[in-house]
PDB file of C-alpha atoms in Angstrom:
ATOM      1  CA  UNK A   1      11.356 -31.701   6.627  1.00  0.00           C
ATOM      2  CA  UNK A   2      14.322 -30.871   8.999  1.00  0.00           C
ATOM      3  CA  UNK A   3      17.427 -28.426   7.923  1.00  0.00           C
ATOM      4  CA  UNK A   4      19.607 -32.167   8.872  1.00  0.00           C
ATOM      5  CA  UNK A   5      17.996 -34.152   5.845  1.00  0.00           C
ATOM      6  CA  UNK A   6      17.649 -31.414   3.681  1.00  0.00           C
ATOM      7  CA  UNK A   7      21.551 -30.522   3.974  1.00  0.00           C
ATOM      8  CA  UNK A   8      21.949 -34.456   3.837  1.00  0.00           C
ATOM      9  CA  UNK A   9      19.906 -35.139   0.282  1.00  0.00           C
ATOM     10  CA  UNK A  10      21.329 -32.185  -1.268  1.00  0.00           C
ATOM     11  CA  UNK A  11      25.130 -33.147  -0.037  1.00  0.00           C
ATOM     12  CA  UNK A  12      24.713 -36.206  -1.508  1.00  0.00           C
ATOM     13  CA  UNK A  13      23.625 -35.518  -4.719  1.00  0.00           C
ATOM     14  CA  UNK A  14      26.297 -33.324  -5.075  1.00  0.00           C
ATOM     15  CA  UNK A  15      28.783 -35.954  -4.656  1.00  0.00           C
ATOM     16  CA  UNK A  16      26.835 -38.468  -6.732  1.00  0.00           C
ATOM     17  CA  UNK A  17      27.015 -35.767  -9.292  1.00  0.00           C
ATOM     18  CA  UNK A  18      30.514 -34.786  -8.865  1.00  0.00           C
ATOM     19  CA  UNK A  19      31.630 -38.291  -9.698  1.00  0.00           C
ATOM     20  CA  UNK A  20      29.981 -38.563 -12.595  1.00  0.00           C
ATOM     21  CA  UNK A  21      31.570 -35.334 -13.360  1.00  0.00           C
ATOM     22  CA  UNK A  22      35.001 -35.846 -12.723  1.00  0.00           C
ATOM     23  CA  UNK A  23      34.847 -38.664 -15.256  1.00  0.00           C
ATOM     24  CA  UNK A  24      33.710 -36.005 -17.935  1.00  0.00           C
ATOM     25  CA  UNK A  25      36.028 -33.575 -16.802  1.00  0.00           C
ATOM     26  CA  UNK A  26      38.878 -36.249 -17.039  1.00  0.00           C
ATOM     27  CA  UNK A  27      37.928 -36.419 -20.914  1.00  0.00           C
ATOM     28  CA  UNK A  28      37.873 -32.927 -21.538  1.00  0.00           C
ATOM     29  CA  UNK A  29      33.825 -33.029 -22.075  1.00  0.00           C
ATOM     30  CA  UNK A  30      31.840 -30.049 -22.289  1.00  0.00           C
ATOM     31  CA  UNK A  31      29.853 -29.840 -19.425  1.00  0.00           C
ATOM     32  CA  UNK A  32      32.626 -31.285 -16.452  1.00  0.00           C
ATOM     33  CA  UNK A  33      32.899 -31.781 -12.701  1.00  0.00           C
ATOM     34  CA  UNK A  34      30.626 -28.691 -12.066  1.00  0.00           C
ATOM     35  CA  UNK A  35      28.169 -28.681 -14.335  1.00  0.00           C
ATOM     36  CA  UNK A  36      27.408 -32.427 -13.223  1.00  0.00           C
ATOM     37  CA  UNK A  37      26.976 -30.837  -9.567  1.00  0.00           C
ATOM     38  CA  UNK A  38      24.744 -28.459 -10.470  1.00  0.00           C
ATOM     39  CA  UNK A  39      22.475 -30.170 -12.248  1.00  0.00           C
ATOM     40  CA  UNK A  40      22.154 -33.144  -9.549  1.00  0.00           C
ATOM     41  CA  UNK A  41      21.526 -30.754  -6.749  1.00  0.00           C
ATOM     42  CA  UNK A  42      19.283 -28.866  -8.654  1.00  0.00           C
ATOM     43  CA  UNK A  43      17.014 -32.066  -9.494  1.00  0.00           C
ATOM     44  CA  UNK A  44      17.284 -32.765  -5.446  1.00  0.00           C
ATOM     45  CA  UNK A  45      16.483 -29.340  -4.431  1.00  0.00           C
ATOM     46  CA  UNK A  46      13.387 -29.579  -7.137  1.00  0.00           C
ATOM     47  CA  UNK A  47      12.144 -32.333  -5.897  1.00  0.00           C
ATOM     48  CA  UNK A  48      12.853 -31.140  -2.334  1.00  0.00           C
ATOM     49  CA  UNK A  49      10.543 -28.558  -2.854  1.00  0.00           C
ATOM     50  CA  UNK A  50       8.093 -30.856  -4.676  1.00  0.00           C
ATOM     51  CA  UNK A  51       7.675 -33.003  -1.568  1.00  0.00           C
ATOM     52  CA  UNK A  52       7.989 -30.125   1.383  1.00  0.00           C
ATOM     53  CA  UNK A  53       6.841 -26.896  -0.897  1.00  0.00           C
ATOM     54  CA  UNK A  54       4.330 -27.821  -2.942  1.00  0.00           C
ATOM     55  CA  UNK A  55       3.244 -30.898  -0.322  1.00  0.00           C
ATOM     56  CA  UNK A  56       1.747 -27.678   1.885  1.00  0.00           C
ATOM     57  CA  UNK A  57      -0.375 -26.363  -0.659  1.00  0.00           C
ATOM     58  CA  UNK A  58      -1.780 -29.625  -2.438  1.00  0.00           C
ATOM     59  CA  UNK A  59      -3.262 -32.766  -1.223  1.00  0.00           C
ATOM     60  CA  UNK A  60      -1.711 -34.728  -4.183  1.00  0.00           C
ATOM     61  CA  UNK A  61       1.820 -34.895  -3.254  1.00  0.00           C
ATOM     62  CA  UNK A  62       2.639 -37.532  -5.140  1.00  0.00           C
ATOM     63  CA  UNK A  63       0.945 -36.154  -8.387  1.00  0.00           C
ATOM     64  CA  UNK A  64       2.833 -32.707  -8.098  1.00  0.00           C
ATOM     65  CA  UNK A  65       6.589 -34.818  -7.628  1.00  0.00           C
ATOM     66  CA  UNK A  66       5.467 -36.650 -10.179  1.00  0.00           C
ATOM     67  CA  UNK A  67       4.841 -33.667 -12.854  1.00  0.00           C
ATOM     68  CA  UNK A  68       8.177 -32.083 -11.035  1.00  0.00           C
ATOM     69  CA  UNK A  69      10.291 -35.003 -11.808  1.00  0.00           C
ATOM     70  CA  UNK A  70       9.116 -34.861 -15.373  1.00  0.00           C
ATOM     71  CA  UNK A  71       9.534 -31.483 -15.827  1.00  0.00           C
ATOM     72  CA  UNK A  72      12.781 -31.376 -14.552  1.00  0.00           C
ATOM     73  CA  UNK A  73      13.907 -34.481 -17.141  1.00  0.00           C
ATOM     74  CA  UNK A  74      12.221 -32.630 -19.919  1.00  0.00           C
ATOM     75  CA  UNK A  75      13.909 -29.694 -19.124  1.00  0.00           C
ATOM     76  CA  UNK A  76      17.411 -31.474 -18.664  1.00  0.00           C
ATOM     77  CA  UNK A  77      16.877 -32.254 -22.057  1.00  0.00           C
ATOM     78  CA  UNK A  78      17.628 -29.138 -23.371  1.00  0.00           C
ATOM     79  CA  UNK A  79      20.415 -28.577 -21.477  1.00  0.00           C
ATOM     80  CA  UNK A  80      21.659 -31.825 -22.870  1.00  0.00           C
ATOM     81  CA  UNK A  81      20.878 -30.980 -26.172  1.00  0.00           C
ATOM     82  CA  UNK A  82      23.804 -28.108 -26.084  1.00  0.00           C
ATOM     83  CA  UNK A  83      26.763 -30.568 -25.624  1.00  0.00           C
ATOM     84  CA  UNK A  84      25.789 -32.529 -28.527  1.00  0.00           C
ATOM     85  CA  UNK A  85      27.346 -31.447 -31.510  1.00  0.00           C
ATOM     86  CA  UNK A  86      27.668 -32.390 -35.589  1.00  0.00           C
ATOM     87  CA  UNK A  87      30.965 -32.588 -37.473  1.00  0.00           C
ATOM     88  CA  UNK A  88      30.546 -33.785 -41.116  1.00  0.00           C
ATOM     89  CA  UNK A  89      30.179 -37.478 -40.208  1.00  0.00           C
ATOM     90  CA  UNK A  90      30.567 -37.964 -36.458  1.00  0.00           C
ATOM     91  CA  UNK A  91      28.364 -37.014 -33.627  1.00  0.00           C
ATOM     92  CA  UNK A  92      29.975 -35.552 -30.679  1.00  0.00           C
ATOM     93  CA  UNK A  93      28.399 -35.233 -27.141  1.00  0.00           C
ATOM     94  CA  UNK A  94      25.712 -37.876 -27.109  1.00  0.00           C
ATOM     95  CA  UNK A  95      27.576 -39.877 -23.968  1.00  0.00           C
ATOM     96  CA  UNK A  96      27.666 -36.222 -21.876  1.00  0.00           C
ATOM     97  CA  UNK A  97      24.064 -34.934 -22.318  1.00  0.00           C
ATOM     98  CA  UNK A  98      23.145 -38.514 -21.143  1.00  0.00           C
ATOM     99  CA  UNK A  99      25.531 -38.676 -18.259  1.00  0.00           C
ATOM    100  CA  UNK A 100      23.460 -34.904 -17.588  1.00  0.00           C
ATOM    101  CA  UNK A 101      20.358 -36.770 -17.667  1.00  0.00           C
ATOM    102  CA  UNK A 102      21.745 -39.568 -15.260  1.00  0.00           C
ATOM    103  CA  UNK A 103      22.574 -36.640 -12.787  1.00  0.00           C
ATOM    104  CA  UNK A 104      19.212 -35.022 -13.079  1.00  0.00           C
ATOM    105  CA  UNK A 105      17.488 -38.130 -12.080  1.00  0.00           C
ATOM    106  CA  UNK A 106      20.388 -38.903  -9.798  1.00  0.00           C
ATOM    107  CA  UNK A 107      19.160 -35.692  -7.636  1.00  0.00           C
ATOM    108  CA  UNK A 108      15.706 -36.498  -8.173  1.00  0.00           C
ATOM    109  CA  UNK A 109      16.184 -39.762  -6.581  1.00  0.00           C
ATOM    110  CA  UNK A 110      18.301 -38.156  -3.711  1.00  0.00           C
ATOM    111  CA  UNK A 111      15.914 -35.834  -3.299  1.00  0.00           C
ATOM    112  CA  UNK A 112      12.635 -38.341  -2.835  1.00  0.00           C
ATOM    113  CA  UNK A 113      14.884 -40.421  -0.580  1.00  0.00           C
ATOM    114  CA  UNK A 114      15.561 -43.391  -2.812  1.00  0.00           C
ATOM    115  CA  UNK A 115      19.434 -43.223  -1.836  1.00  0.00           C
ATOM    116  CA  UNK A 116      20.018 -47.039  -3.119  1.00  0.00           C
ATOM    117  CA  UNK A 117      18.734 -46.426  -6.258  1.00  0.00           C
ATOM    118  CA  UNK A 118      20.623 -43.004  -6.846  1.00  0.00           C
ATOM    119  CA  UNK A 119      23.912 -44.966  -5.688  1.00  0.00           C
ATOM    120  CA  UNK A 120      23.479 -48.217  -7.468  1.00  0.00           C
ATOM    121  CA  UNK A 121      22.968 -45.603 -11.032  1.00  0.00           C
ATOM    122  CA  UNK A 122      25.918 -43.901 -10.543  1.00  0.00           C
ATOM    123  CA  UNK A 123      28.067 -47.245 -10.088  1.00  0.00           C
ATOM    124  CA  UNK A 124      26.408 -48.170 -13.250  1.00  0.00           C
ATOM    125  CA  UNK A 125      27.260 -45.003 -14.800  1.00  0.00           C
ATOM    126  CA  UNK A 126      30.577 -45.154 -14.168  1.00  0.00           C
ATOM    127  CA  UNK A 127      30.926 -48.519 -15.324  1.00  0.00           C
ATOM    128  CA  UNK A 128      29.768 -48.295 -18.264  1.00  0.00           C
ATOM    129  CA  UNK A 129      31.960 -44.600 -18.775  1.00  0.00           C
ATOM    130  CA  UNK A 130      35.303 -46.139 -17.529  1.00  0.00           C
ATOM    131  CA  UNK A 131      35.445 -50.165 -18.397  1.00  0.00           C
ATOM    132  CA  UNK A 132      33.107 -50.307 -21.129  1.00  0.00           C
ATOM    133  CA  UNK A 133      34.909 -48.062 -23.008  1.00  0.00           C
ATOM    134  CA  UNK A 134      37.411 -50.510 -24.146  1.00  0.00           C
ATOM    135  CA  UNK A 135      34.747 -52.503 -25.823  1.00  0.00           C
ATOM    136  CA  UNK A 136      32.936 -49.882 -27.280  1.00  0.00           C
ATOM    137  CA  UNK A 137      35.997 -48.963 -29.516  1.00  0.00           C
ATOM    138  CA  UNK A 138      36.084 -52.741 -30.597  1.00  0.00           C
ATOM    139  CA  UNK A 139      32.722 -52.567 -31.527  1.00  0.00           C
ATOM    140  CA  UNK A 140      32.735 -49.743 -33.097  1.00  0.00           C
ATOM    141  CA  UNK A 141      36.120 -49.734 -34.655  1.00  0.00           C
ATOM    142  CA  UNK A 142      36.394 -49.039 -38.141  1.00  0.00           C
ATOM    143  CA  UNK A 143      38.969 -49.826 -40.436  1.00  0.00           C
ATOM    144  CA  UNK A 144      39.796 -48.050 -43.683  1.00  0.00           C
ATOM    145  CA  UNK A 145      41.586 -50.044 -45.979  1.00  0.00           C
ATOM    146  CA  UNK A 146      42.907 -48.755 -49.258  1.00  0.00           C
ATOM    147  CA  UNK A 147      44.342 -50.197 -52.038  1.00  0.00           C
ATOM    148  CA  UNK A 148      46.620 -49.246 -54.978  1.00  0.00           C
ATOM    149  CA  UNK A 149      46.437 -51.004 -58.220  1.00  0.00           C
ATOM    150  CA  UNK A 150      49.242 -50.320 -60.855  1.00  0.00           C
ATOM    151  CA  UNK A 151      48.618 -51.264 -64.672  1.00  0.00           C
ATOM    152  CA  UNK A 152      51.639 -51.690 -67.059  1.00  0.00           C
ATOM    153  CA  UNK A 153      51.125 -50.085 -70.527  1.00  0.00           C
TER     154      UNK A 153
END
């Protein structure tokens, strides 16, 4: 694989990532703008080296990117797993360790060439982060109602 594509897969997973990111980062997330670069151009350069590392020393290529890719998900997982957090009732972080996952496969996408696919997901993802939002709180809007009741004696 030429230095060209290589500097063009990994580029672009680093913006795919990076707008994912900026969404967190606009909410104050714990893992941000960074983080979500990272992690996509890590999954590309992981696969990268699935297709044009390991490629040279096995004759199942497509086995070995296969056992990368879900490695590299599996793994993701427990990076995910760190942003999620319990407070007495409420879960916190569930929306950014997926939106890690997204980029992980994002890069591994970018990284096996399947740039329409990587592109299309991260319209999705963004989406569903920035105009669904609105109707998530409608659906999951929950009102507390209280009432007083006053006895005469």
């Amino acid at each position: 694989m030429d230095v060209f594509l290589v500097a063009t897969r990994l580029i672009l997973a680093a913006i795919l990532g990076a707008v994912i990111g900026i969404e967190r980062e606009i909410k104050n997330r714990a893992a941000g703008f960074r983080t979500h670069i990272i992690v996509s151009v890590g999954a590309c350069l992981i696969m990268l080296i699935g297709i044009d590392g390991i490629g040279k020393f096995s004759s199942d290529t497509a086995r070995d990117t296969a056992r990368i890719a879900g490695q590299v998900i599996s793994g993701i997982g427990f990076l995910g797993a760190g942003t999620i957090l319990q407070k007495k009732n409420a879960v916190t972080g569930l929306t950014t360790a997926a939106t890690l996952w997204l980029s992980a496969a994002i890069g591994l996408a970018v990284g096996i060439g399947y740039y329409e696919g990587a592109i299309i997901a991260t319209v999705i993802c963004l989406v569903t982060l920035i105009s669904l939002n609105k109707i998530s709180d409608l659906i999951n809007k929950k009102t507390i109602k209280s009432y007083s009741m006053i006895f005469d004696t």
